[in-house]
Tab-separated table of C-alpha atoms in Angstrom:
chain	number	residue	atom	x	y	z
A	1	UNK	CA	-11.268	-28.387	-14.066
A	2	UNK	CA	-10.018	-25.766	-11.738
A	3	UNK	CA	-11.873	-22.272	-12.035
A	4	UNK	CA	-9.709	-19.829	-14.429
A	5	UNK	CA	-9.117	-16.485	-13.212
A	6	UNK	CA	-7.703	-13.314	-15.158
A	7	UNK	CA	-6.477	-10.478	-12.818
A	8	UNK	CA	-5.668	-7.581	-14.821
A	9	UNK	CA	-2.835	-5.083	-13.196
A	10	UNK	CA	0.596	-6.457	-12.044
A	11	UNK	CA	1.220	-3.884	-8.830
A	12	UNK	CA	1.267	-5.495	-5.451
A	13	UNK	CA	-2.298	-5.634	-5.407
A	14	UNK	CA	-2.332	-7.283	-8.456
A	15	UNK	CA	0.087	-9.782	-7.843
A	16	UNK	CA	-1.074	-10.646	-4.453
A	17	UNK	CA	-4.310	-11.381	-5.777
A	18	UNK	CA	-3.135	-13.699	-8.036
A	19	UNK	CA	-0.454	-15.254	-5.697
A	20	UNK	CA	-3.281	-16.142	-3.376
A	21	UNK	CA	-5.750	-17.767	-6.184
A	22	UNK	CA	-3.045	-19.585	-7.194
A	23	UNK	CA	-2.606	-20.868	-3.979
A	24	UNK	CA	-6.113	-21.785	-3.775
A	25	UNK	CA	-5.236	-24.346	-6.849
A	26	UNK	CA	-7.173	-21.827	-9.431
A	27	UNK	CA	-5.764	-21.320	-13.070
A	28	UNK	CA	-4.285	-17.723	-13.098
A	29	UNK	CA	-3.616	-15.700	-15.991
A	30	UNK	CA	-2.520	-12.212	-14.589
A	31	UNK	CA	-2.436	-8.982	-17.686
A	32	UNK	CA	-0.429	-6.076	-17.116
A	33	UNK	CA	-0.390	-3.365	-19.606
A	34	UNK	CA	3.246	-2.249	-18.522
A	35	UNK	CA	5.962	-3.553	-16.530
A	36	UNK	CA	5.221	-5.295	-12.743
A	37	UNK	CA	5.405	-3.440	-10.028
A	38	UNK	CA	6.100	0.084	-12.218
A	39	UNK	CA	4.083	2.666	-10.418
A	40	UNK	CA	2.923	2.599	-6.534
A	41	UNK	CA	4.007	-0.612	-5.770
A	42	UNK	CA	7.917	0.117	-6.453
A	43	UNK	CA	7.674	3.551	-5.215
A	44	UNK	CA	6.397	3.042	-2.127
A	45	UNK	CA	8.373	3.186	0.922
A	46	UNK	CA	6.785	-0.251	2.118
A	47	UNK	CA	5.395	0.974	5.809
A	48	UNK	CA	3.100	-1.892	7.514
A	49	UNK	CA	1.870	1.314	10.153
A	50	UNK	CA	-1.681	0.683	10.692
A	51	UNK	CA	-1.933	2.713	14.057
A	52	UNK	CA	0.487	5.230	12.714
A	53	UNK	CA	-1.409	6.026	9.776
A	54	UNK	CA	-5.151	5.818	11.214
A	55	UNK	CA	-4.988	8.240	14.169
A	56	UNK	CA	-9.060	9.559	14.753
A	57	UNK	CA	-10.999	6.704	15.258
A	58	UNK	CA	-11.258	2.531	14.780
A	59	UNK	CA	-13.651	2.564	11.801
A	60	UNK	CA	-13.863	0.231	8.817
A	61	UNK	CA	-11.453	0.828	7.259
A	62	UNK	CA	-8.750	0.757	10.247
A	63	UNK	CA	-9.846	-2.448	10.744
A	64	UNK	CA	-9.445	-3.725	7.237
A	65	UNK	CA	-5.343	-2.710	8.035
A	66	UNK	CA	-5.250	-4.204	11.617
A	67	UNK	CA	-6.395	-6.907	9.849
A	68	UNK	CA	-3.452	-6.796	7.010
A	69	UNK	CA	-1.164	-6.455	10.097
A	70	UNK	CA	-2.064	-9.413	11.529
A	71	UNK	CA	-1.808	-11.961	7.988
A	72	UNK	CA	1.334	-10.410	7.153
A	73	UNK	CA	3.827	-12.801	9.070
A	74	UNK	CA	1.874	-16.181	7.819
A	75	UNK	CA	1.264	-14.288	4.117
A	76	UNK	CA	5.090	-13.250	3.794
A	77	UNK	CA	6.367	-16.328	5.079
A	78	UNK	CA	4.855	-18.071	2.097
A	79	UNK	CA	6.009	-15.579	-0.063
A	80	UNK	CA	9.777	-15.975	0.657
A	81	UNK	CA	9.655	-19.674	1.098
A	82	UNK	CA	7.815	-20.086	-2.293
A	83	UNK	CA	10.227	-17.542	-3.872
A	84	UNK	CA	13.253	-17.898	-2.101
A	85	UNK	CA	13.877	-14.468	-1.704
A	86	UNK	CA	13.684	-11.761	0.677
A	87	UNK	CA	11.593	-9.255	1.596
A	88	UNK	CA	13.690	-7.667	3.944
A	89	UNK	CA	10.810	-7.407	6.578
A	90	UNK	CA	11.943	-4.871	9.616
A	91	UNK	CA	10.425	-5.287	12.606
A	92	UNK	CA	11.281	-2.146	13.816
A	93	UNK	CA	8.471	-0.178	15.692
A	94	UNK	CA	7.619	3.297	15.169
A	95	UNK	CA	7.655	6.182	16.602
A	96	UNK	CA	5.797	9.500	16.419
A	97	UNK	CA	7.510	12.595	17.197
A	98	UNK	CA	5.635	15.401	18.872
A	99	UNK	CA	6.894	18.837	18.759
A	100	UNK	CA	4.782	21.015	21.005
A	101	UNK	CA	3.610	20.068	24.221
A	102	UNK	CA	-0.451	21.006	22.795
A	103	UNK	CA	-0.358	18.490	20.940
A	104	UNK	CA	0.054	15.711	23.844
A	105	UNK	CA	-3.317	15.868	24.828
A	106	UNK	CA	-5.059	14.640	21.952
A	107	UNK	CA	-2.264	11.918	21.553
A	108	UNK	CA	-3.430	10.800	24.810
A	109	UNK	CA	-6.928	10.332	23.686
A	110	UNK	CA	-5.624	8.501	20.398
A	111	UNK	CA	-3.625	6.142	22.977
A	112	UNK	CA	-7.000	4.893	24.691
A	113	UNK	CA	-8.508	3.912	21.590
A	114	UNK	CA	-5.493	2.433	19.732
A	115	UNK	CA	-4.609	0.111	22.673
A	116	UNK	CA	-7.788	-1.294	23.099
A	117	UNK	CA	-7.035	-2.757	19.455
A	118	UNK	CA	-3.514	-4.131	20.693
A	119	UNK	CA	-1.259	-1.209	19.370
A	120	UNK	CA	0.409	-1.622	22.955
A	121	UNK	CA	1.942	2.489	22.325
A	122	UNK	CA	3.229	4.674	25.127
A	123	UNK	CA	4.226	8.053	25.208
A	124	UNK	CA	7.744	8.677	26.156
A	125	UNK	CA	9.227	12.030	26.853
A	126	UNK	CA	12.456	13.578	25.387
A	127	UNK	CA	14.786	11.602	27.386
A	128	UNK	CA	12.975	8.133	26.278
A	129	UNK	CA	12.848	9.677	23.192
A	130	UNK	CA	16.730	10.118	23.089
A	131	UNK	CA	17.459	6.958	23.621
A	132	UNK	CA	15.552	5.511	21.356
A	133	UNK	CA	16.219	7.590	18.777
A	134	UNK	CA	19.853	9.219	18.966
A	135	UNK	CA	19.773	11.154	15.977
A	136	UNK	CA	16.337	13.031	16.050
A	137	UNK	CA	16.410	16.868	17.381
A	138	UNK	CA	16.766	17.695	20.234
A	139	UNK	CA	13.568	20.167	19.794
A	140	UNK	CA	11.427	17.362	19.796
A	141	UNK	CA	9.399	17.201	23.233
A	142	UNK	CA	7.576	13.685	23.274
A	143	UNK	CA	7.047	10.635	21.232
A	144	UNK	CA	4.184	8.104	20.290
A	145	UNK	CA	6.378	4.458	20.341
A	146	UNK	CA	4.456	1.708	18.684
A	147	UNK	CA	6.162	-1.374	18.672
A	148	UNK	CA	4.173	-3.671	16.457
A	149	UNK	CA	4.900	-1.519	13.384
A	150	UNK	CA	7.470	-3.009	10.773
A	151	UNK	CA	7.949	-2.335	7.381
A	152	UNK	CA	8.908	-4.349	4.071
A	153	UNK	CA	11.377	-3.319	1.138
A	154	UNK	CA	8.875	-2.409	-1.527
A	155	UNK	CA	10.360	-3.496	-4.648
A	156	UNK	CA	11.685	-6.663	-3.487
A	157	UNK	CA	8.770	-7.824	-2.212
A	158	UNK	CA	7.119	-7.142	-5.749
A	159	UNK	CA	10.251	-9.451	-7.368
A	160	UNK	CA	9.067	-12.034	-4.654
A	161	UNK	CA	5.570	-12.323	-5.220
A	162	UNK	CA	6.287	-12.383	-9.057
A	163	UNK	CA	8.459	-15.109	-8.758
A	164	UNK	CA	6.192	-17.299	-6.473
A	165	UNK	CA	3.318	-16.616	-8.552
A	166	UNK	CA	5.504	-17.997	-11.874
A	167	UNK	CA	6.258	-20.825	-9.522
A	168	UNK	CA	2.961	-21.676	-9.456
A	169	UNK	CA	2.117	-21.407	-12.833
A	170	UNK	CA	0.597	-18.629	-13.086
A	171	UNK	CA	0.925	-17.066	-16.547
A	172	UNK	CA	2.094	-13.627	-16.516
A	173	UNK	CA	1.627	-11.378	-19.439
A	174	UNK	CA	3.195	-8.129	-18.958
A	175	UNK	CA	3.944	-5.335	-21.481
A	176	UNK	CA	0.321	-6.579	-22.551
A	177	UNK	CA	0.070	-2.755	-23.861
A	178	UNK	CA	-2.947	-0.835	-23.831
A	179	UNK	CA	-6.778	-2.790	-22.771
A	180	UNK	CA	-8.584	-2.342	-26.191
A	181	UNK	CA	-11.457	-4.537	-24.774
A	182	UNK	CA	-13.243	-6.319	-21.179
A	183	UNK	CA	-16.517	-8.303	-21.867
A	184	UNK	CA	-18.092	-9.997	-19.109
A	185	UNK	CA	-20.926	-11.562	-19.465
A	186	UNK	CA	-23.650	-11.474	-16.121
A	187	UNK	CA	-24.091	-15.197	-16.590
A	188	UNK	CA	-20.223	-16.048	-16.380
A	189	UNK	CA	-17.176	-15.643	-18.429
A	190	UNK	CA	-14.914	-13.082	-19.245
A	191	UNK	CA	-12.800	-11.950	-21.352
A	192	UNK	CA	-9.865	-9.255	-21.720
A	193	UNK	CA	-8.209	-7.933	-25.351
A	194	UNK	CA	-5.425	-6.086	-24.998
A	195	UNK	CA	-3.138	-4.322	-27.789
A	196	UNK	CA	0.160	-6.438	-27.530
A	197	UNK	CA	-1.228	-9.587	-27.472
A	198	UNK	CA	-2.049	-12.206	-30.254
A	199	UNK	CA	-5.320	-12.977	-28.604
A	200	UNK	CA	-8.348	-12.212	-26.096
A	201	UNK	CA	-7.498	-13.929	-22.300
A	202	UNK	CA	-10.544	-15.582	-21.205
A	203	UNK	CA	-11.322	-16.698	-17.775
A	204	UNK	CA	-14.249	-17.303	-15.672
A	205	UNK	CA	-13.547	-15.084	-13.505
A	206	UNK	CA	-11.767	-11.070	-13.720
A	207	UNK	CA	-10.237	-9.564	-10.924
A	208	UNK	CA	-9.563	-6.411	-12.084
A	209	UNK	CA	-6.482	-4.201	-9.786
A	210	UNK	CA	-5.873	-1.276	-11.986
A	211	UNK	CA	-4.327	0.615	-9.143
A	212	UNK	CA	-5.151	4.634	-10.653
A	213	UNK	CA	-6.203	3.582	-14.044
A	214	UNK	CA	-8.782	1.506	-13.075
A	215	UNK	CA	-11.542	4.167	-13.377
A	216	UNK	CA	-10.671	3.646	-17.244
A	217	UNK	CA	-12.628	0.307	-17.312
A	218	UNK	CA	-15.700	1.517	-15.927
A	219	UNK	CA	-17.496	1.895	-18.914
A	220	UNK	CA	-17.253	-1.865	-19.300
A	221	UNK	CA	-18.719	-2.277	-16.181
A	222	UNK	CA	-21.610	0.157	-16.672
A	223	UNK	CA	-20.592	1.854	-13.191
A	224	UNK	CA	-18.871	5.046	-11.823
A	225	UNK	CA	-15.376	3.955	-10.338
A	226	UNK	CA	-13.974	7.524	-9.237
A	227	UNK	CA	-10.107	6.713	-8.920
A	228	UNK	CA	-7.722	8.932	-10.000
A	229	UNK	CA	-4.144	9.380	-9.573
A	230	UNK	CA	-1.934	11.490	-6.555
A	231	UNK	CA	1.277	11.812	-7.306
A	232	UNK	CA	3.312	10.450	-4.261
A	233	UNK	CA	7.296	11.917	-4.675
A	234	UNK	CA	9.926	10.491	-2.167
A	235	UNK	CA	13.829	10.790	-1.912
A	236	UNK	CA	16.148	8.826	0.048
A	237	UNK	CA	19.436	9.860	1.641
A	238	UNK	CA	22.847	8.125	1.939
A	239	UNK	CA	22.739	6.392	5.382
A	240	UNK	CA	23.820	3.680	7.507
A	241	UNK	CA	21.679	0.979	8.340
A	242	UNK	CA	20.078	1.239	11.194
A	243	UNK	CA	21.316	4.557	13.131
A	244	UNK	CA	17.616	5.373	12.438
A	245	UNK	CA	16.397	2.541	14.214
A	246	UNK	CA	12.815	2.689	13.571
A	247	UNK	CA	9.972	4.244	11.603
A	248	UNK	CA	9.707	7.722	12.256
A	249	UNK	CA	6.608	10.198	11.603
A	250	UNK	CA	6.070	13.392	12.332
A	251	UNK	CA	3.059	16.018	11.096
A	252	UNK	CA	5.229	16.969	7.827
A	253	UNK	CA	6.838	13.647	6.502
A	254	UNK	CA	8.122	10.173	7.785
A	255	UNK	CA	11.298	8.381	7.558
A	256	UNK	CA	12.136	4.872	7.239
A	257	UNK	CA	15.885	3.362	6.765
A	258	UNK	CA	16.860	0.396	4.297
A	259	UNK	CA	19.179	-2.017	4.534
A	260	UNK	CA	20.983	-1.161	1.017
A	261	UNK	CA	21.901	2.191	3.836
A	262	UNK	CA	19.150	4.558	2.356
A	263	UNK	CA	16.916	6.551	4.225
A	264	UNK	CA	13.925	6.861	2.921
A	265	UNK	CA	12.121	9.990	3.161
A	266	UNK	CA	8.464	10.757	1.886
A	267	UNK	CA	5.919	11.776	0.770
A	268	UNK	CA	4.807	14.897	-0.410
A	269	UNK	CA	1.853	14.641	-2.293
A	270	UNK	CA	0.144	16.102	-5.019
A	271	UNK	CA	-2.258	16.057	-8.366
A	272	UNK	CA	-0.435	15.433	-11.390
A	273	UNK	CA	-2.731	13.883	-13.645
A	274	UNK	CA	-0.517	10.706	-14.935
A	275	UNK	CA	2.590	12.707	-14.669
A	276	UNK	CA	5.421	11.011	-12.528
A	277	UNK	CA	8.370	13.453	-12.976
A	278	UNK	CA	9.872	14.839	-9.294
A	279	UNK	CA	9.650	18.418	-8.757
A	280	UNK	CA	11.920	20.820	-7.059
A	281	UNK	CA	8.770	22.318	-4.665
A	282	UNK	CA	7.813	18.298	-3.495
A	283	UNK	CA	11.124	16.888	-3.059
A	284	UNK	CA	12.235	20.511	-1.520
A	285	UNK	CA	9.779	20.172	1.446
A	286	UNK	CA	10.887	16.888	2.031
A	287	UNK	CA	14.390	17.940	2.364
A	288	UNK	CA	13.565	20.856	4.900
A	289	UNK	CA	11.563	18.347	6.953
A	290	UNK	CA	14.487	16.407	7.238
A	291	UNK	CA	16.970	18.828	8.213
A	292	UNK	CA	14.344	20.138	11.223
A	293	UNK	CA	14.071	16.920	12.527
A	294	UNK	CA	17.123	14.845	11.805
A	295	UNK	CA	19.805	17.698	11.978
A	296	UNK	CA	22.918	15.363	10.587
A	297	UNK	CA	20.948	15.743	6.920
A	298	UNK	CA	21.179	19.344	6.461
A	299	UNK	CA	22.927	20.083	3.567
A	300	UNK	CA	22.923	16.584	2.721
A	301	UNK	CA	22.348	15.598	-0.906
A	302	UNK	CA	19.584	13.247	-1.574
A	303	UNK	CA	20.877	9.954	-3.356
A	304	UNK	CA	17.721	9.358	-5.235
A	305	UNK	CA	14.281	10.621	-6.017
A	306	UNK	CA	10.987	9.033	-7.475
A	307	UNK	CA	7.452	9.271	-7.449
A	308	UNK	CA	4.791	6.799	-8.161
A	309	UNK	CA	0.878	7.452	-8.723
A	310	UNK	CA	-1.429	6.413	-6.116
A	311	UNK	CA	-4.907	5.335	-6.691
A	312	UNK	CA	-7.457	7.522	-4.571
A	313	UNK	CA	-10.992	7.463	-4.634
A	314	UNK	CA	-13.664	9.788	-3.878
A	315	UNK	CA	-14.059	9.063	-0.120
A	316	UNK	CA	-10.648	7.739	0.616
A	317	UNK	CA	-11.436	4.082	1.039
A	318	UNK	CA	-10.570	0.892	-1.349
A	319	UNK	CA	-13.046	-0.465	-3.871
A	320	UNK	CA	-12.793	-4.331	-2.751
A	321	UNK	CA	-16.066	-6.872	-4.209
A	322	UNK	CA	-18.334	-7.673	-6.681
A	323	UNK	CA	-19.011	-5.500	-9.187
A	324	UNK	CA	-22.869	-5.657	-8.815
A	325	UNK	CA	-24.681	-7.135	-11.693
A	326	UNK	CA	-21.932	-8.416	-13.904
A	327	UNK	CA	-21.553	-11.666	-12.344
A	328	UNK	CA	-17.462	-12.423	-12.875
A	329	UNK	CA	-16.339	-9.604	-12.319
A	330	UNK	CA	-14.352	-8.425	-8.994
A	331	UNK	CA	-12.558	-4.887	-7.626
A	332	UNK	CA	-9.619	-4.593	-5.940
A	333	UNK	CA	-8.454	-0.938	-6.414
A	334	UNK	CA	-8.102	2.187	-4.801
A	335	UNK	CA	-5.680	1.607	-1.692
A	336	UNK	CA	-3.995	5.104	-1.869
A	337	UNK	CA	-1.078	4.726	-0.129
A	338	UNK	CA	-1.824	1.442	1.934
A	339	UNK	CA	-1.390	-0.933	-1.308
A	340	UNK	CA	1.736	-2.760	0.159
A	341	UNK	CA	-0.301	-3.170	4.070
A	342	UNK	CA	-3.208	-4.269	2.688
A	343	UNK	CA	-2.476	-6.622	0.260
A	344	UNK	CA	-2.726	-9.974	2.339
A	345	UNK	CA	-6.013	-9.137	3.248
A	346	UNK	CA	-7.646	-7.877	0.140
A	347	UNK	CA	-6.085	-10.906	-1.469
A	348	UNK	CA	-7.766	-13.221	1.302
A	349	UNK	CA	-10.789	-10.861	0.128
A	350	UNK	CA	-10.416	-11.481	-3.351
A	351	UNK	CA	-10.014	-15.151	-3.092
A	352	UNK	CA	-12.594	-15.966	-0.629
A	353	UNK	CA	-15.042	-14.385	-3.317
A	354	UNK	CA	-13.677	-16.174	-6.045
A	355	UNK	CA	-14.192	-19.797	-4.256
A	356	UNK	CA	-18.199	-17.922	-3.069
A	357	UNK	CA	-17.046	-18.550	0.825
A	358	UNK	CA	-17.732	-15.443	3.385
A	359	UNK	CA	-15.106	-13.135	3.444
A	360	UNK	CA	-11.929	-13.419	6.049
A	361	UNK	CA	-13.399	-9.462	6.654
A	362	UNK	CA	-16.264	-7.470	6.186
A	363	UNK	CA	-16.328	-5.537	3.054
A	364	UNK	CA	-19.790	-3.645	2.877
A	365	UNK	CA	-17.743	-0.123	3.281
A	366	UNK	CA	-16.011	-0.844	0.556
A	367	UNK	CA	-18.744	-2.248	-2.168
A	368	UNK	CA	-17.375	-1.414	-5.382
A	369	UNK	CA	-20.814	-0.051	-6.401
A	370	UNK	CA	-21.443	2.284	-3.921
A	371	UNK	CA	-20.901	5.780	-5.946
A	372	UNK	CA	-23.262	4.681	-8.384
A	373	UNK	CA	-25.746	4.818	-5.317
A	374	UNK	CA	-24.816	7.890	-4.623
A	375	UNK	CA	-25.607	9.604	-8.046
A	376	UNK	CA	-28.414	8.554	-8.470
């Protein structure tokens, strides 16, 4: 009988994670309180910028995303073959803008590092600059390019790994309403109740991806799980595919056009509680960083804004393993704003732990237990 496995939370983590077991020819039963894909997963702007994003030094956790990186062209292959739909994966490179010549210095030290990990980045001056990107300002004075970067279409890729996980049977109950209940039992079995369903969903196994309301669940688990929620708000403007040819960061915001002829602009963060309403002060510094850098956008309406909750924890890095001492259960929660890059390889994660093989990465940095340490 193949091993059953609940996962509980249906955002990219979630649905990764139970994409992959299913692969792995386990029984998969995934619980989602609300609707797939509803809070980080569709809001984010779907960047796959591990060099971009990790700028001071190779640790752990910058490995755990060079990592990602590297599965993502087997991992979304499967995806869109299984599914038959796209993903709208960009290969686009990125590039970070520099707009004072003090600040080339330290780039140059960043450059050392990164390409002894394969990020094969230059620098290129204004002119190089220019040419690669024809709309940014004129004011800028250098560049970071990066070619390897890429990014995926968020929400798309969440409607393609639901529909290869239903085509593998797994059973997806969303709209499950609130958890009322998680038992798990140190010597195996587990077992979820949850207000809109009929009855318990019991498994030998619970993977639980909660994204920011996982640290609800942790007095199941008899453990401190210190996630809580930023409130990530991002606006896109009308505008032609591709005239903003790649990824673009600078020290205020990035930029990252769609092929549905958005550009994407994000994110200004802050702490909300649970609140996902856009405010006038976030989306309003995104809209000045715009017009500095890309000069065509001032005065230019944004099409659409949003904002989606991502889970952070305490030191910044992912809870990904055993829950110590309560033998089914496993964490996969916290990614902050690198949910959609690290999914192939926390899923990898997640299933090698399931089938009790070694894990495709290390994961000591990121033992789900470790804050208990800590207090006590």
């Amino acid at each position: 009988m193949p091993q059953a496995v609940a996962v509980l939370g249906g955002g990219i983590i979630g649905l990764s994670c139970a994409f992959e077991a299913a692969r792995r020819g386990m029984r998969v039963t995934l619980i989602e309180p609300g609707g797939l894909g509803g809070q980080a997963s569709g809001a984010a702007a779907g960047m796959l910028a591990p060099f971009s994003e990790n700028t001071e030094q190779p640790d752990d956790f910058f490995q755990l995303c060079l990592n990602s990186l590297r599965l993502y062209p087997e991992w979304i292959r499967a995806v869109e073959e299984l599914s038959g739909m796209s993903a709208e994966w960009v290969q686009s490179g990125s590039i970070n803008v520099v707009m004072h010549e003090a600040d080339i210095l330290p780039i140059e030290s960043r450059l050392r590092w990164q390409n002894e990990w394969g990020a094969a980045a230059q620098l290129i001056d204004a002119a190089q600059l220019q040419r690669l990107e024809p709309m940014l300002s004129t004011a800028a004075v250098a560049g970071v390019y990066t070619p390897g970067e890429s990014h995926v279409y968020a929400p798309k890729l969440v409607s393609a790994l639901e529909s290869a996980c239903r085509k593998l049977g797994v059973e997806m109950l969303e709209h499950a309403g609130d958890i009322e209940e998680v038992q798990a039992h140190p010597s195996g079995g587990a077992s979820v109740r949850a207000k809109a369903l009929d009855q318990p969903v019991h498994a030998d196994r619970l993977v639980v991806c909660a994204g920011a309301w996982t640290g609800a669940y942790e007095r199941w688990f008899g453990l401190t799980i210190p996630i809580h929620p930023i409130r990530g708000q991002i606006c896109s403007f009308e505008h032609p595919a591709n005239e903003v040819r790649h990824m673009v960061f600078s020290s205020q915001a990035y930029w990252v056009g769609k092929r549905n002829d958005r550009l994407v602009c994000g994110a200004s963060e802050d702490v909300a509680g649970f609140e996902t309403n856009v405010t006038e002060r976030g989306i309003g510094r995104l809209i000045r960083s715009s017009s500095r850098l890309f000069p065509f956008l001032e005065r230019k309406e944004t099409m659409h804004r949003w904002a989606g909750l991502r889970p952070a924890t305490r030191d910044g890095l992912p809870l990904i393993g055993r829950v110590e001492g309560i033998g089914p259960v496993i964490l996969a929660a916290g990614h902050y704003r690198n949910g959609i890059l690290l999914s192939p390889v926390t899923a990898a994660a997640v299933a090698d732990l399931l089938e009790e093989k070694t894990s495709v990465v290390s994961l000591n940095a990121f033992a789900p237990n470790r804050f208990s340490y800590i207090e006590k």
